[in-house]
Coordinates of C-alpha atoms in Angstrom, one line a residue:
Chain A
M1 CA -35.1 17.6 5.6
T2 CA -35.3 21.5 4.8
A3 CA -31.6 21.3 5.7
L4 CA -30.6 19.4 2.9
K5 CA -29.4 21.2 0.0
I6 CA -30.3 20.3 -3.8
A7 CA -27.3 19.6 -6.0
K8 CA -27.6 22.4 -8.6
D9 CA -28.6 21.1 -12.1
R10 CA -29.4 18.0 -10.6
T11 CA -32.4 17.5 -13.4
L12 CA -31.9 14.1 -15.4
D13 CA -31.8 15.1 -18.8
I14 CA -30.9 12.0 -20.7
K15 CA -31.3 12.9 -24.1
N16 CA -28.9 15.9 -23.4
M17 CA -26.1 13.8 -21.4
E18 CA -23.1 14.3 -22.0
I19 CA -20.5 11.6 -22.6
L20 CA -16.8 12.3 -22.4
S21 CA -13.9 10.1 -23.2
K22 CA -10.4 9.7 -21.6
V23 CA -11.6 12.1 -18.6
H24 CA -8.8 10.9 -16.5
A25 CA -6.3 11.0 -19.3
K26 CA -6.4 14.6 -19.7
N27 CA -7.4 15.8 -16.4
L28 CA -4.2 14.2 -14.9
V29 CA -1.8 16.0 -17.2
K30 CA -3.6 19.3 -16.2
W31 CA -3.7 18.6 -12.6
A32 CA -0.3 17.4 -12.1
K33 CA 1.6 20.4 -14.2
D34 CA 2.5 22.0 -11.2
K35 CA 3.1 19.0 -8.8
P36 CA 6.5 18.0 -9.3
E37 CA 6.1 15.8 -6.0
A38 CA 3.3 14.0 -7.9
L39 CA 4.8 10.5 -9.4
V40 CA 2.6 8.2 -11.4
L41 CA 3.4 4.2 -10.9
S42 CA 2.1 2.0 -13.5
A43 CA 2.1 -1.8 -13.7
D44 CA 1.8 -2.6 -17.1
L45 CA -1.5 -0.6 -17.6
T46 CA -0.4 2.3 -19.0
S47 CA -3.2 3.3 -21.7
S48 CA -5.5 0.7 -19.9
T49 CA -5.7 3.0 -16.9
E50 CA -5.3 6.4 -18.8
I51 CA -1.8 7.6 -17.6
D52 CA -0.5 7.1 -21.1
L53 CA -0.9 10.9 -21.9
F54 CA 1.2 11.6 -18.6
R55 CA 4.0 9.3 -19.3
D56 CA 4.4 11.4 -22.4
A57 CA 4.0 14.7 -21.0
Y58 CA 6.1 14.0 -17.7
P59 CA 8.7 11.1 -18.6
D60 CA 10.4 12.0 -15.5
R61 CA 7.7 11.4 -13.2
F62 CA 6.3 8.0 -14.5
I63 CA 7.8 5.0 -13.1
S64 CA 7.1 1.7 -15.0
F65 CA 7.1 -1.6 -12.7
G66 CA 5.9 -4.5 -15.3
V67 CA 3.5 -6.8 -14.2
A68 CA 4.8 -6.6 -10.2
E69 CA 2.3 -4.9 -8.2
Q70 CA 3.8 -5.9 -4.9
N71 CA 6.9 -4.3 -5.5
M72 CA 4.9 -1.4 -6.9
M73 CA 2.9 -1.0 -3.5
S74 CA 6.0 -1.3 -1.1
F75 CA 8.4 0.8 -3.8
A76 CA 5.3 3.5 -3.6
G77 CA 5.7 3.5 0.3
G78 CA 9.4 4.2 -0.3
L79 CA 8.9 7.1 -2.5
A80 CA 6.0 8.6 0.1
R81 CA 8.5 8.0 3.1
E82 CA 10.9 10.5 1.3
G83 CA 8.3 13.1 0.3
F84 CA 7.1 12.4 -2.7
I85 CA 3.4 11.5 -3.4
P86 CA 2.7 8.3 -5.5
F87 CA -0.4 7.9 -7.6
V88 CA -0.7 4.4 -8.3
H89 CA -2.7 2.9 -11.4
T90 CA -3.6 -0.8 -11.8
F91 CA -6.7 -2.5 -12.0
A92 CA -8.6 -2.7 -8.5
V93 CA -8.2 -6.6 -8.0
F94 CA -4.4 -6.2 -8.5
I95 CA -4.1 -3.5 -5.9
Y96 CA -6.1 -4.9 -3.1
R97 CA -6.0 -8.6 -4.0
R98 CA -2.5 -9.1 -5.1
A99 CA -0.6 -6.7 -3.0
Y100 CA -3.1 -6.4 0.1
D101 CA -0.2 -7.1 2.8
Q102 CA 2.4 -4.6 1.0
I103 CA -0.6 -1.8 1.2
A104 CA -1.2 -2.8 4.9
M105 CA 2.3 -2.7 6.1
C106 CA 4.3 -0.1 3.6
I107 CA 1.5 2.0 3.0
A108 CA -1.5 2.3 5.5
Y109 CA 0.3 1.4 9.0
P110 CA 2.5 4.1 8.5
N111 CA -0.1 6.5 6.8
L112 CA 1.8 7.6 4.0
P113 CA 0.0 9.6 1.4
V114 CA -0.1 7.2 -1.7
R115 CA -3.2 7.4 -4.0
M116 CA -4.3 4.1 -5.6
F117 CA -6.3 4.1 -8.2
G118 CA -8.3 1.2 -9.0
F119 CA -10.0 0.6 -12.0
L120 CA -12.7 -1.3 -13.4
P121 CA -14.8 -1.7 -10.3
G122 CA -17.4 -4.3 -10.3
V123 CA -19.1 -5.1 -13.7
T124 CA -16.9 -1.9 -15.6
T125 CA -15.1 -4.8 -17.2
P126 CA -16.3 -8.0 -19.3
G127 CA -13.0 -9.7 -18.2
G128 CA -14.7 -11.9 -15.8
A129 CA -14.0 -12.9 -12.2
T130 CA -10.2 -12.3 -12.4
H131 CA -10.8 -8.7 -13.4
Q132 CA -13.9 -7.5 -11.3
A133 CA -13.5 -6.0 -8.3
I134 CA -16.5 -6.8 -6.4
E135 CA -15.0 -6.9 -2.8
D136 CA -12.5 -3.8 -2.9
T137 CA -14.5 -1.4 -0.4
S138 CA -15.1 -4.1 2.0
I139 CA -11.2 -5.0 2.2
M140 CA -9.8 -1.7 1.9
R141 CA -12.4 -0.4 4.2
S142 CA -11.2 -2.5 7.0
L143 CA -7.8 -1.0 6.7
P144 CA -7.2 1.2 9.4
N145 CA -5.8 5.4 8.2
M146 CA -7.6 4.3 4.7
T147 CA -9.7 6.6 2.8
I148 CA -12.1 5.1 0.4
L149 CA -13.2 7.6 -2.6
E150 CA -15.6 6.5 -5.6
C151 CA -16.3 8.2 -8.9
G152 CA -19.7 7.9 -10.5
D153 CA -19.6 10.1 -13.4
A154 CA -16.8 12.8 -15.3
T155 CA -17.3 15.3 -12.9
D156 CA -16.3 13.2 -9.9
V157 CA -13.3 11.6 -12.0
E158 CA -11.8 15.3 -12.7
S159 CA -12.2 16.3 -9.1
V160 CA -11.2 13.1 -7.5
L161 CA -7.6 14.1 -7.4
D162 CA -8.3 16.9 -5.3
A163 CA -10.5 15.3 -3.0
A164 CA -7.6 12.7 -2.7
N165 CA -5.0 15.0 -2.3
A166 CA -6.5 17.0 0.6
I167 CA -5.6 13.8 2.6
N168 CA -2.6 13.5 4.3
G169 CA -2.8 9.7 4.4
P170 CA -3.5 6.6 2.1
V171 CA -6.3 7.0 -0.1
Y172 CA -8.3 4.4 -2.3
I173 CA -10.2 5.3 -5.3
R174 CA -12.9 3.4 -7.2
M175 CA -12.0 4.7 -10.5
L176 CA -14.2 5.0 -13.7
R177 CA -12.4 5.1 -17.4
G178 CA -13.2 5.4 -21.1
E179 CA -16.5 6.8 -21.9
I180 CA -18.4 8.5 -18.8
P181 CA -21.3 10.4 -18.5
R182 CA -21.5 13.8 -16.7
L183 CA -24.3 13.5 -14.6
F184 CA -23.4 16.3 -12.3
D185 CA -22.5 19.8 -13.3
K186 CA -18.8 20.6 -13.8
S187 CA -18.8 23.6 -11.6
E188 CA -19.7 21.2 -8.7
P189 CA -16.7 19.2 -7.9
M190 CA -16.5 15.9 -5.5
I191 CA -16.3 17.2 -2.1
L192 CA -14.5 14.9 0.6
G193 CA -17.2 13.5 2.7
K194 CA -20.0 15.0 1.5
A195 CA -22.9 13.4 -0.4
R196 CA -24.5 14.8 -3.4
I197 CA -28.2 15.2 -2.7
L198 CA -29.9 14.3 -6.1
S199 CA -33.5 14.1 -5.0
R200 CA -35.6 15.2 -1.7
G201 CA -38.6 13.1 -0.8
N202 CA -40.4 11.6 2.1
D203 CA -41.5 7.8 1.1
I204 CA -38.0 6.3 0.7
T205 CA -34.1 7.3 1.0
I206 CA -31.7 5.8 -2.3
L207 CA -28.3 5.8 -1.2
S208 CA -26.2 4.9 -4.4
S209 CA -22.6 4.9 -5.3
G210 CA -20.4 4.6 -8.7
I211 CA -22.2 3.7 -11.7
C212 CA -25.2 2.8 -9.9
T213 CA -26.2 6.0 -9.5
E214 CA -26.8 6.6 -13.1
E215 CA -29.2 3.9 -12.9
A216 CA -30.6 5.3 -9.5
M217 CA -30.9 8.5 -11.3
R218 CA -33.0 7.0 -14.2
A219 CA -35.4 5.0 -11.8
V220 CA -36.1 8.2 -9.6
E221 CA -37.1 10.0 -12.7
A222 CA -39.7 7.4 -13.9
L223 CA -41.0 6.8 -10.0
K224 CA -41.2 10.4 -9.6
K225 CA -44.2 10.4 -12.4
H226 CA -45.8 8.1 -10.1
G227 CA -45.8 10.1 -7.1
V228 CA -43.2 7.9 -5.0
S229 CA -41.3 10.4 -3.1
I230 CA -37.6 9.8 -3.0
T231 CA -34.4 11.2 -1.4
H232 CA -31.5 10.1 -3.5
L233 CA -28.0 10.5 -2.2
H234 CA -24.9 9.9 -4.5
I235 CA -22.0 8.8 -2.0
S236 CA -18.8 9.2 -3.3
T237 CA -16.5 9.0 0.3
L238 CA -17.2 5.6 1.4
K239 CA -14.6 5.9 4.3
P240 CA -14.8 7.9 6.2
F241 CA -18.8 7.6 6.4
N242 CA -19.7 10.9 8.7
D243 CA -21.6 13.2 6.8
T244 CA -24.5 14.2 9.0
A245 CA -26.6 14.8 5.7
V246 CA -26.7 11.3 5.2
L247 CA -27.6 10.1 8.7
E248 CA -30.8 12.4 8.3
A249 CA -31.7 11.1 5.0
L250 CA -31.2 7.4 6.5
S251 CA -33.7 8.5 9.5
A252 CA -36.4 10.8 7.3
N253 CA -38.3 8.2 5.4
K254 CA -41.6 6.3 5.1
Y255 CA -40.8 3.4 4.0
G256 CA -37.0 2.3 4.7
V257 CA -33.4 2.9 3.3
I258 CA -32.4 1.2 -0.2
T259 CA -28.5 1.3 -1.0
M260 CA -27.3 0.5 -4.6
E261 CA -23.6 -0.5 -5.3
N262 CA -21.6 -2.1 -8.3
H263 CA -19.9 -4.2 -5.3
S264 CA -20.6 -7.0 -3.2
I265 CA -23.6 -6.2 -0.3
I266 CA -21.3 -7.5 2.0
G267 CA -19.0 -4.9 3.5
G268 CA -19.8 -2.1 0.8
L269 CA -22.0 0.4 0.9
G270 CA -25.0 -1.6 2.0
T271 CA -23.2 -2.5 5.1
V272 CA -22.0 0.9 5.7
A273 CA -25.6 2.2 5.8
A274 CA -26.3 -0.8 7.9
E275 CA -23.8 -0.1 10.7
E276 CA -24.6 3.6 10.7
M277 CA -28.2 2.8 11.3
A278 CA -27.7 0.2 13.8
E279 CA -25.3 2.4 15.7
A280 CA -27.6 5.6 15.5
G281 CA -30.7 3.3 16.4
I282 CA -32.4 4.2 13.3
P283 CA -35.1 1.7 13.1
N284 CA -35.6 1.6 9.7
K285 CA -36.0 -1.0 7.1
L286 CA -32.7 -1.3 4.9
L287 CA -32.4 -2.9 1.7
R288 CA -29.2 -3.7 0.0
I289 CA -28.9 -4.1 -3.8
G290 CA -25.9 -5.0 -5.8
I291 CA -24.0 -8.2 -5.9
K292 CA -25.4 -10.6 -3.8
D293 CA -22.1 -12.8 -2.8
T294 CA -21.4 -14.3 -5.5
Y295 CA -19.1 -14.1 -8.7
L296 CA -20.5 -13.0 -11.7
H297 CA -20.2 -14.0 -15.2
G298 CA -17.9 -12.2 -17.8
A299 CA -19.9 -10.2 -19.6
G300 CA -20.9 -6.9 -20.9
R301 CA -22.0 -3.8 -17.9
E302 CA -25.6 -3.3 -18.8
Y303 CA -26.2 -7.1 -19.3
L304 CA -24.3 -7.8 -15.8
M305 CA -26.3 -5.4 -14.0
R306 CA -29.6 -6.9 -15.5
E307 CA -29.0 -10.6 -14.8
Y308 CA -27.4 -9.7 -11.1
G309 CA -30.4 -7.4 -10.3
F310 CA -28.5 -3.9 -9.7
D311 CA -29.9 -2.0 -12.7
A312 CA -32.3 0.8 -12.7
M313 CA -35.3 -1.7 -13.4
A314 CA -34.2 -3.8 -10.5
L315 CA -34.5 -0.7 -8.5
I316 CA -37.8 -0.1 -9.4
R317 CA -38.9 -3.7 -9.1
E318 CA -38.0 -3.4 -5.2
I319 CA -39.6 -0.3 -4.7
E320 CA -43.0 -1.4 -6.1
K321 CA -42.5 -4.3 -3.5
I322 CA -42.2 -1.9 -0.7
V323 CA -44.8 0.4 -1.5
D324 CA -47.4 -2.5 -2.9
T325 CA -48.2 -1.0 -5.8
S326 CA -47.2 -1.9 -9.6
F327 CA -46.4 1.2 -11.6
D328 CA -46.6 -0.7 -15.1
I329 CA -43.1 1.2 -15.7
T330 CA -41.6 -1.3 -18.6
E331 CA -38.1 -2.0 -19.9
D332 CA -39.4 -0.4 -23.1
D333 CA -40.3 2.9 -21.1
L334 CA -36.4 2.9 -19.4
R335 CA -34.9 1.9 -22.7
R336 CA -36.4 4.8 -24.5
V337 CA -34.8 7.1 -21.6
R338 CA -31.7 4.8 -21.8
F339 CA -28.7 6.6 -23.7
E340 CA -25.8 4.4 -24.9
P341 CA -24.0 2.3 -22.5
I342 CA -20.6 3.3 -21.5
N343 CA -18.3 0.6 -22.6
S344 CA -14.6 0.0 -22.6
D345 CA -14.7 -0.2 -26.3
A346 CA -11.8 2.3 -26.6
K347 CA -9.3 0.1 -24.5
A348 CA -6.6 -1.6 -26.3
E349 CA -6.6 -4.7 -24.5
A350 CA -10.4 -5.1 -24.1
L351 CA -10.8 -6.0 -20.6
Chain B
M1 CA 28.6 11.7 12.7
E2 CA 30.4 11.1 9.3
T3 CA 31.3 7.6 9.7
I4 CA 32.5 6.7 6.5
M5 CA 36.1 4.7 6.9
E6 CA 39.0 4.6 4.5
V7 CA 40.4 1.1 4.6
E8 CA 43.7 2.5 6.1
E9 CA 41.4 3.8 9.1
I10 CA 39.7 0.6 9.4
G11 CA 42.9 -1.1 10.7
T12 CA 43.2 0.9 13.3
K13 CA 40.1 1.1 14.5
I14 CA 39.4 -2.6 14.0
D15 CA 39.5 -3.7 17.6
E16 CA 37.1 -1.1 18.7
L17 CA 34.7 -2.2 16.0
R18 CA 34.9 -5.7 17.2
E19 CA 34.5 -4.6 20.8
T20 CA 31.4 -2.5 19.8
A21 CA 29.7 -5.7 18.0
R22 CA 30.8 -7.7 21.1
R23 CA 28.7 -4.9 23.4
I24 CA 25.8 -5.2 20.6
R25 CA 25.6 -9.2 21.5
V26 CA 25.7 -8.6 24.8
S27 CA 22.7 -6.2 24.8
I28 CA 21.0 -8.6 22.6
V29 CA 21.1 -11.4 24.4
K30 CA 20.3 -9.6 27.9
M31 CA 17.0 -7.8 26.1
L32 CA 15.8 -11.1 24.7
T33 CA 16.0 -12.9 28.2
N34 CA 14.2 -10.0 29.6
A35 CA 11.6 -9.8 27.3
G36 CA 11.3 -13.6 27.3
S37 CA 10.7 -14.0 23.2
G38 CA 12.4 -12.7 20.3
H39 CA 14.7 -13.9 17.8
T40 CA 18.2 -14.6 19.0
G41 CA 19.8 -16.4 16.2
G42 CA 19.3 -13.9 13.4
S43 CA 19.9 -11.1 15.6
L44 CA 23.5 -12.2 16.6
S45 CA 24.5 -13.6 13.2
A46 CA 24.2 -10.0 11.7
A47 CA 25.4 -8.2 14.6
D48 CA 29.0 -7.8 12.5
I49 CA 27.2 -6.4 9.5
L50 CA 25.2 -3.6 11.2
T51 CA 28.4 -2.7 13.5
A52 CA 30.1 -2.0 10.2
L53 CA 27.0 -0.3 8.7
Y54 CA 26.4 2.1 11.5
F55 CA 30.0 2.5 13.1
A56 CA 32.1 2.7 10.1
K57 CA 30.2 3.3 6.7
M58 CA 27.1 5.1 7.1
R59 CA 26.7 9.2 7.5
H60 CA 24.0 9.5 9.9
D61 CA 23.3 11.5 13.3
P62 CA 22.1 10.4 16.3
K63 CA 21.1 13.9 17.4
N64 CA 19.2 14.5 14.1
P65 CA 17.5 11.2 13.0
K66 CA 15.8 13.1 10.4
W67 CA 18.8 14.4 8.8
P68 CA 18.0 14.6 5.1
E69 CA 21.3 13.7 4.2
R70 CA 21.9 10.2 6.2
D71 CA 22.2 7.4 4.5
R72 CA 19.2 5.0 4.8
F73 CA 18.9 1.7 6.3
I74 CA 16.1 -0.9 6.1
L75 CA 16.1 -3.7 8.2
S76 CA 14.0 -6.1 5.8
K77 CA 14.4 -9.0 8.2
G78 CA 12.4 -7.1 10.6
H79 CA 12.7 -10.0 13.1
A80 CA 16.2 -9.1 14.2
A81 CA 14.7 -6.0 15.8
P82 CA 16.7 -6.7 19.0
L83 CA 20.1 -6.0 16.9
L84 CA 18.9 -2.9 15.4
Y85 CA 17.6 -1.6 18.7
A86 CA 20.8 -2.7 20.7
V87 CA 22.7 -0.7 17.5
L88 CA 20.8 2.2 17.8
A89 CA 21.4 2.1 21.4
E90 CA 24.9 2.1 20.9
C91 CA 25.1 4.7 18.7
G92 CA 23.1 7.1 21.0
Y93 CA 19.6 7.2 19.6
F94 CA 18.2 6.5 23.1
E95 CA 19.6 5.3 26.2
K96 CA 20.8 1.8 26.4
S97 CA 18.3 1.4 29.4
E98 CA 15.5 1.4 27.3
L99 CA 16.6 -1.7 25.7
M100 CA 15.2 -3.5 28.9
T101 CA 11.7 -2.5 27.4
L102 CA 11.7 -4.7 24.7
R103 CA 8.4 -6.2 23.7
K104 CA 7.0 -4.8 26.8
L105 CA 3.2 -2.7 26.3
G106 CA 3.9 1.3 25.7
S107 CA 7.6 0.4 24.8
R108 CA 8.7 2.2 21.7
L109 CA 10.8 -1.3 21.0
Q110 CA 8.1 -3.4 19.7
G111 CA 9.1 -6.9 18.3
H112 CA 9.4 -5.6 15.1
P113 CA 10.8 -2.4 14.3
D114 CA 8.1 0.4 14.2
S115 CA 8.8 3.5 12.4
K116 CA 5.9 5.5 14.0
A117 CA 7.7 4.9 17.6
L118 CA 11.3 5.9 16.7
P119 CA 12.1 8.3 14.2
C120 CA 15.8 6.5 14.0
I121 CA 13.6 3.6 12.1
E122 CA 13.1 4.4 8.5
I123 CA 10.0 2.1 8.0
S124 CA 8.1 -0.6 9.6
T125 CA 9.3 -3.9 8.6
G126 CA 8.7 -7.6 9.8
S127 CA 6.4 -8.9 7.1
L128 CA 9.2 -10.6 4.9
G129 CA 9.9 -9.6 1.5
Q130 CA 9.1 -6.1 1.3
G131 CA 12.1 -4.1 2.4
L132 CA 14.1 -4.3 -1.2
S133 CA 11.2 -2.7 -2.6
I134 CA 11.1 0.3 0.1
A135 CA 14.7 0.5 -0.5
N136 CA 14.0 0.8 -4.1
G137 CA 11.4 3.8 -3.8
I138 CA 13.9 5.4 -1.4
A139 CA 17.0 5.3 -3.7
I140 CA 14.7 6.8 -6.7
A141 CA 13.8 9.3 -4.4
G142 CA 17.1 10.1 -4.0
R143 CA 17.8 10.3 -7.3
L144 CA 14.8 12.6 -8.2
D145 CA 16.1 14.9 -5.2
S146 CA 19.4 14.9 -6.6
A147 CA 20.4 13.8 -3.3
S148 CA 23.8 12.1 -2.5
F149 CA 22.3 9.5 0.7
R150 CA 23.0 5.8 -0.2
V151 CA 20.4 3.1 0.9
N152 CA 21.3 -0.1 2.5
V153 CA 18.9 -2.9 2.9
H154 CA 19.6 -5.9 4.9
L155 CA 17.7 -9.3 3.9
G156 CA 17.5 -12.5 5.5
D157 CA 18.6 -15.8 3.5
G158 CA 15.2 -17.5 4.1
E159 CA 13.3 -14.2 3.2
V160 CA 14.5 -14.4 -0.3
Q161 CA 12.2 -17.3 -0.8
E162 CA 9.5 -14.4 -1.2
G163 CA 8.8 -13.8 -4.8
Q164 CA 8.3 -9.8 -4.4
V165 CA 12.1 -9.9 -3.6
W166 CA 12.7 -10.7 -7.1
E167 CA 10.4 -8.3 -8.3
A168 CA 12.3 -5.7 -6.4
A169 CA 15.8 -7.4 -7.9
M170 CA 14.2 -6.6 -11.1
S171 CA 13.4 -3.0 -10.8
A172 CA 16.7 -2.1 -9.2
A173 CA 18.9 -3.3 -11.9
H174 CA 16.2 -1.9 -14.5
Y175 CA 16.4 1.7 -12.9
K176 CA 20.2 1.4 -12.4
L177 CA 19.9 1.9 -8.5
D178 CA 23.8 2.2 -7.9
N179 CA 22.8 4.1 -4.7
L180 CA 21.5 0.9 -3.5
C181 CA 23.3 -2.0 -1.3
A182 CA 21.5 -5.1 -0.4
I183 CA 23.3 -7.4 2.3
L184 CA 22.4 -10.6 2.6
D185 CA 22.4 -12.5 6.0
R186 CA 23.2 -16.0 4.6
N187 CA 23.2 -18.1 8.0
R188 CA 21.9 -21.1 6.2
L189 CA 18.7 -21.6 8.7
Q190 CA 15.2 -20.7 8.8
I191 CA 12.5 -21.8 11.1
D192 CA 11.7 -25.1 9.4
G193 CA 15.2 -26.2 9.2
K194 CA 18.2 -25.7 6.7
V195 CA 17.4 -23.4 3.9
E196 CA 19.0 -25.8 1.7
D197 CA 16.3 -28.4 3.0
V198 CA 13.2 -26.0 3.5
M199 CA 13.6 -24.2 -0.1
S200 CA 16.9 -24.2 -1.8
I201 CA 17.7 -20.5 -2.9
E202 CA 20.9 -22.0 -4.4
P203 CA 22.9 -20.6 -6.7
I204 CA 22.3 -17.7 -4.8
A205 CA 25.2 -15.5 -6.1
D206 CA 24.6 -16.4 -10.2
K207 CA 20.8 -15.2 -9.5
W208 CA 21.5 -11.8 -8.0
R209 CA 24.3 -11.6 -11.0
A210 CA 21.5 -12.7 -13.6
F211 CA 19.4 -10.3 -12.4
G212 CA 21.6 -7.7 -13.1
W213 CA 23.0 -7.1 -9.9
N214 CA 27.0 -6.6 -9.0
V215 CA 27.5 -9.5 -6.5
I216 CA 30.3 -9.5 -3.7
E217 CA 30.6 -12.9 -1.5
T218 CA 32.2 -12.5 1.8
D219 CA 32.8 -13.2 5.5
G220 CA 30.1 -11.7 7.4
H221 CA 32.1 -11.7 10.8
D222 CA 34.8 -9.9 9.3
I223 CA 34.4 -6.4 10.0
T224 CA 37.3 -5.4 7.7
K225 CA 36.3 -7.5 5.0
L226 CA 32.8 -6.4 5.1
L227 CA 33.7 -2.7 5.1
S228 CA 35.9 -3.3 1.8
A229 CA 32.7 -4.7 0.3
M230 CA 30.9 -1.9 1.2
N231 CA 33.1 0.5 0.1
E232 CA 33.4 -1.3 -3.4
A233 CA 29.7 -1.0 -3.6
E234 CA 29.9 2.5 -3.4
K235 CA 32.2 2.9 -6.1
V236 CA 30.5 0.4 -8.6
K237 CA 28.2 2.4 -11.0
G238 CA 25.1 1.8 -13.0
R239 CA 23.8 -1.2 -10.9
P240 CA 23.3 -2.3 -7.6
T241 CA 25.1 -4.3 -5.3
M242 CA 24.3 -7.4 -3.6
I243 CA 27.0 -8.5 -0.5
I244 CA 26.3 -11.9 0.2
A245 CA 27.5 -12.0 3.8
H246 CA 28.4 -15.7 4.9
T247 CA 27.5 -15.7 8.8
I248 CA 26.9 -18.3 11.2
K249 CA 23.3 -17.9 13.1
G250 CA 23.9 -17.2 16.8
K251 CA 27.2 -16.2 16.2
G252 CA 29.4 -15.0 19.2
V253 CA 27.8 -17.7 21.6
S254 CA 28.6 -21.4 20.6
I255 CA 25.3 -22.9 22.6
F256 CA 23.4 -20.7 19.7
E257 CA 25.5 -21.2 16.9
G258 CA 23.9 -23.2 14.0
K259 CA 21.1 -24.1 16.0
V260 CA 17.7 -23.6 14.2
E261 CA 15.7 -23.7 17.4
Y262 CA 17.2 -20.5 18.5
H263 CA 15.6 -18.3 15.3
G264 CA 12.8 -17.1 17.1
I265 CA 13.3 -18.2 20.8
A266 CA 15.1 -15.8 23.7
P267 CA 17.5 -17.4 25.7
T268 CA 16.5 -18.7 29.1
K269 CA 18.2 -17.0 32.4
D270 CA 20.7 -19.9 32.7
E271 CA 21.5 -19.5 28.8
L272 CA 21.8 -16.0 29.2
E273 CA 24.6 -16.5 32.0
I274 CA 26.3 -19.0 30.0
A275 CA 26.4 -16.3 27.1
L276 CA 27.5 -13.6 28.9
K277 CA 30.3 -15.7 30.4
E278 CA 31.3 -16.5 26.8
L279 CA 30.9 -13.1 25.5
E280 CA 32.9 -11.6 28.4
G281 CA 35.7 -13.9 27.3
Q282 CA 36.0 -12.2 23.7
R283 CA 36.7 -9.0 25.1
N284 CA 39.8 -7.3 23.7
G285 CA 42.6 -7.4 26.1

């Protein structure tokens, strides 16, 4: 474990946590300025996927499709074939559910550099089952040539463009919008294929992704005070999954591994970890926290994470069971360190 | 190879083009029988259309398949791959002997066109309904690059039952893609039977017109008429063109003509013999 380098400025100071608004919208305009090959594709969700500023800044590089995602995906394949880099933006469900065949045949099979930004992963929408992408990683992960990234904070959202654009093939991104906390120092961008090491310990290893990382960080801070020693890694590259530091962390723990994801436990981070552990012969126990093979109610994010058991408190309860000790960490304790929930109120269509 | 022909030229070369189409039909039936599986009817029905495109209309260079200024062709009805392979071999993109490797292990000639195997294929097709969208993307890319190439896409009439085709029809008209020409193989048959019985697509010309396209209807086996339609398409500005080419499925071999069962099966050795005899009889002079 000595080889693990702790990310700079990892200390969780919730009171002083910075919350940013429309991070992608502003960042994309800046990032794309000197990249004439970058085109942005929209299926009638332009402000909802934060590409309105791009549209206004570079109207010639913005292509509107109306509500027609299948056409948009094959169209993107045609553009990429001719040397452009399409940045497709819509809600995640309309990418992998609506246009899977088009992605498979027009993008993944010919291995074209199309970047698909899937918004509203898991419970980040109150829109209900039609809008909750709960199995996107599972579906997209099984496509050959596909790289999968997931953002967990504002720094991830800002730096995912460079991470994705380094891949000469298709990339699917579980994207965040609206108000997003900055959990990681701005000077430490997302690095393709590298986990962020947020805590180091010997008892338990936690792998978290997306919005679950913020929850896990809160829980880890509380548990540390009770002497639980935890290694916590934030996973932003879900495929390929070959970071040696992650493999080491899966192996080096006393009680086992916990994965925590805003996704079905079937086919997502938990499954990826299970596959890695089984193939590497790591004989540790694995607990997968996430959406347990069910559709969800339509509701607010905080409520849903509590209701379906993948928030900070759920993680604490599981760890209490594992170490067979009650730490008497109450919801009030956590609430005291809980900042304002991230929500989508800023979005016009309120989905 | 600059192949664009004006109408006057077509007149003098028409016999040569017909003979080319005949040779392509010979290649199709031979390779299908050798492979033991594949799509006979729709390969034969569109042979004159692709002959017109590749031998008289499109700018392309078999020695330089990725020539940036080449006119693009997308076979959206990917199951007519034997036809495309026969045409490409006839053009000189690869040796005709390679046609006999169709559907064999390790062959570049997959059952449906594979752009990874053959650089002269723009994009892999076979899942119906996607080619027109890809063609839209290539056409817009051409416009963004101020390139002069044209984009041709060939669809089947059963294929236009796919909803995505109409999404693409909408976007092509919306973006006024006059560098795009679609050609519909209106052979009136699909796997389950007559298109009219399986799921009617009529009034098909009116549908495309209503979607904002320039529509030309023509005889899909008359190369002169096909070329004149393609030339007209090139002159129309501000909207894409759909050429509805009325064809006979299995055209050229009477035992296959108009027979729905030959949509997706290869000729037997006996049928091949009959077919080759009939095609030999169609040789000019």
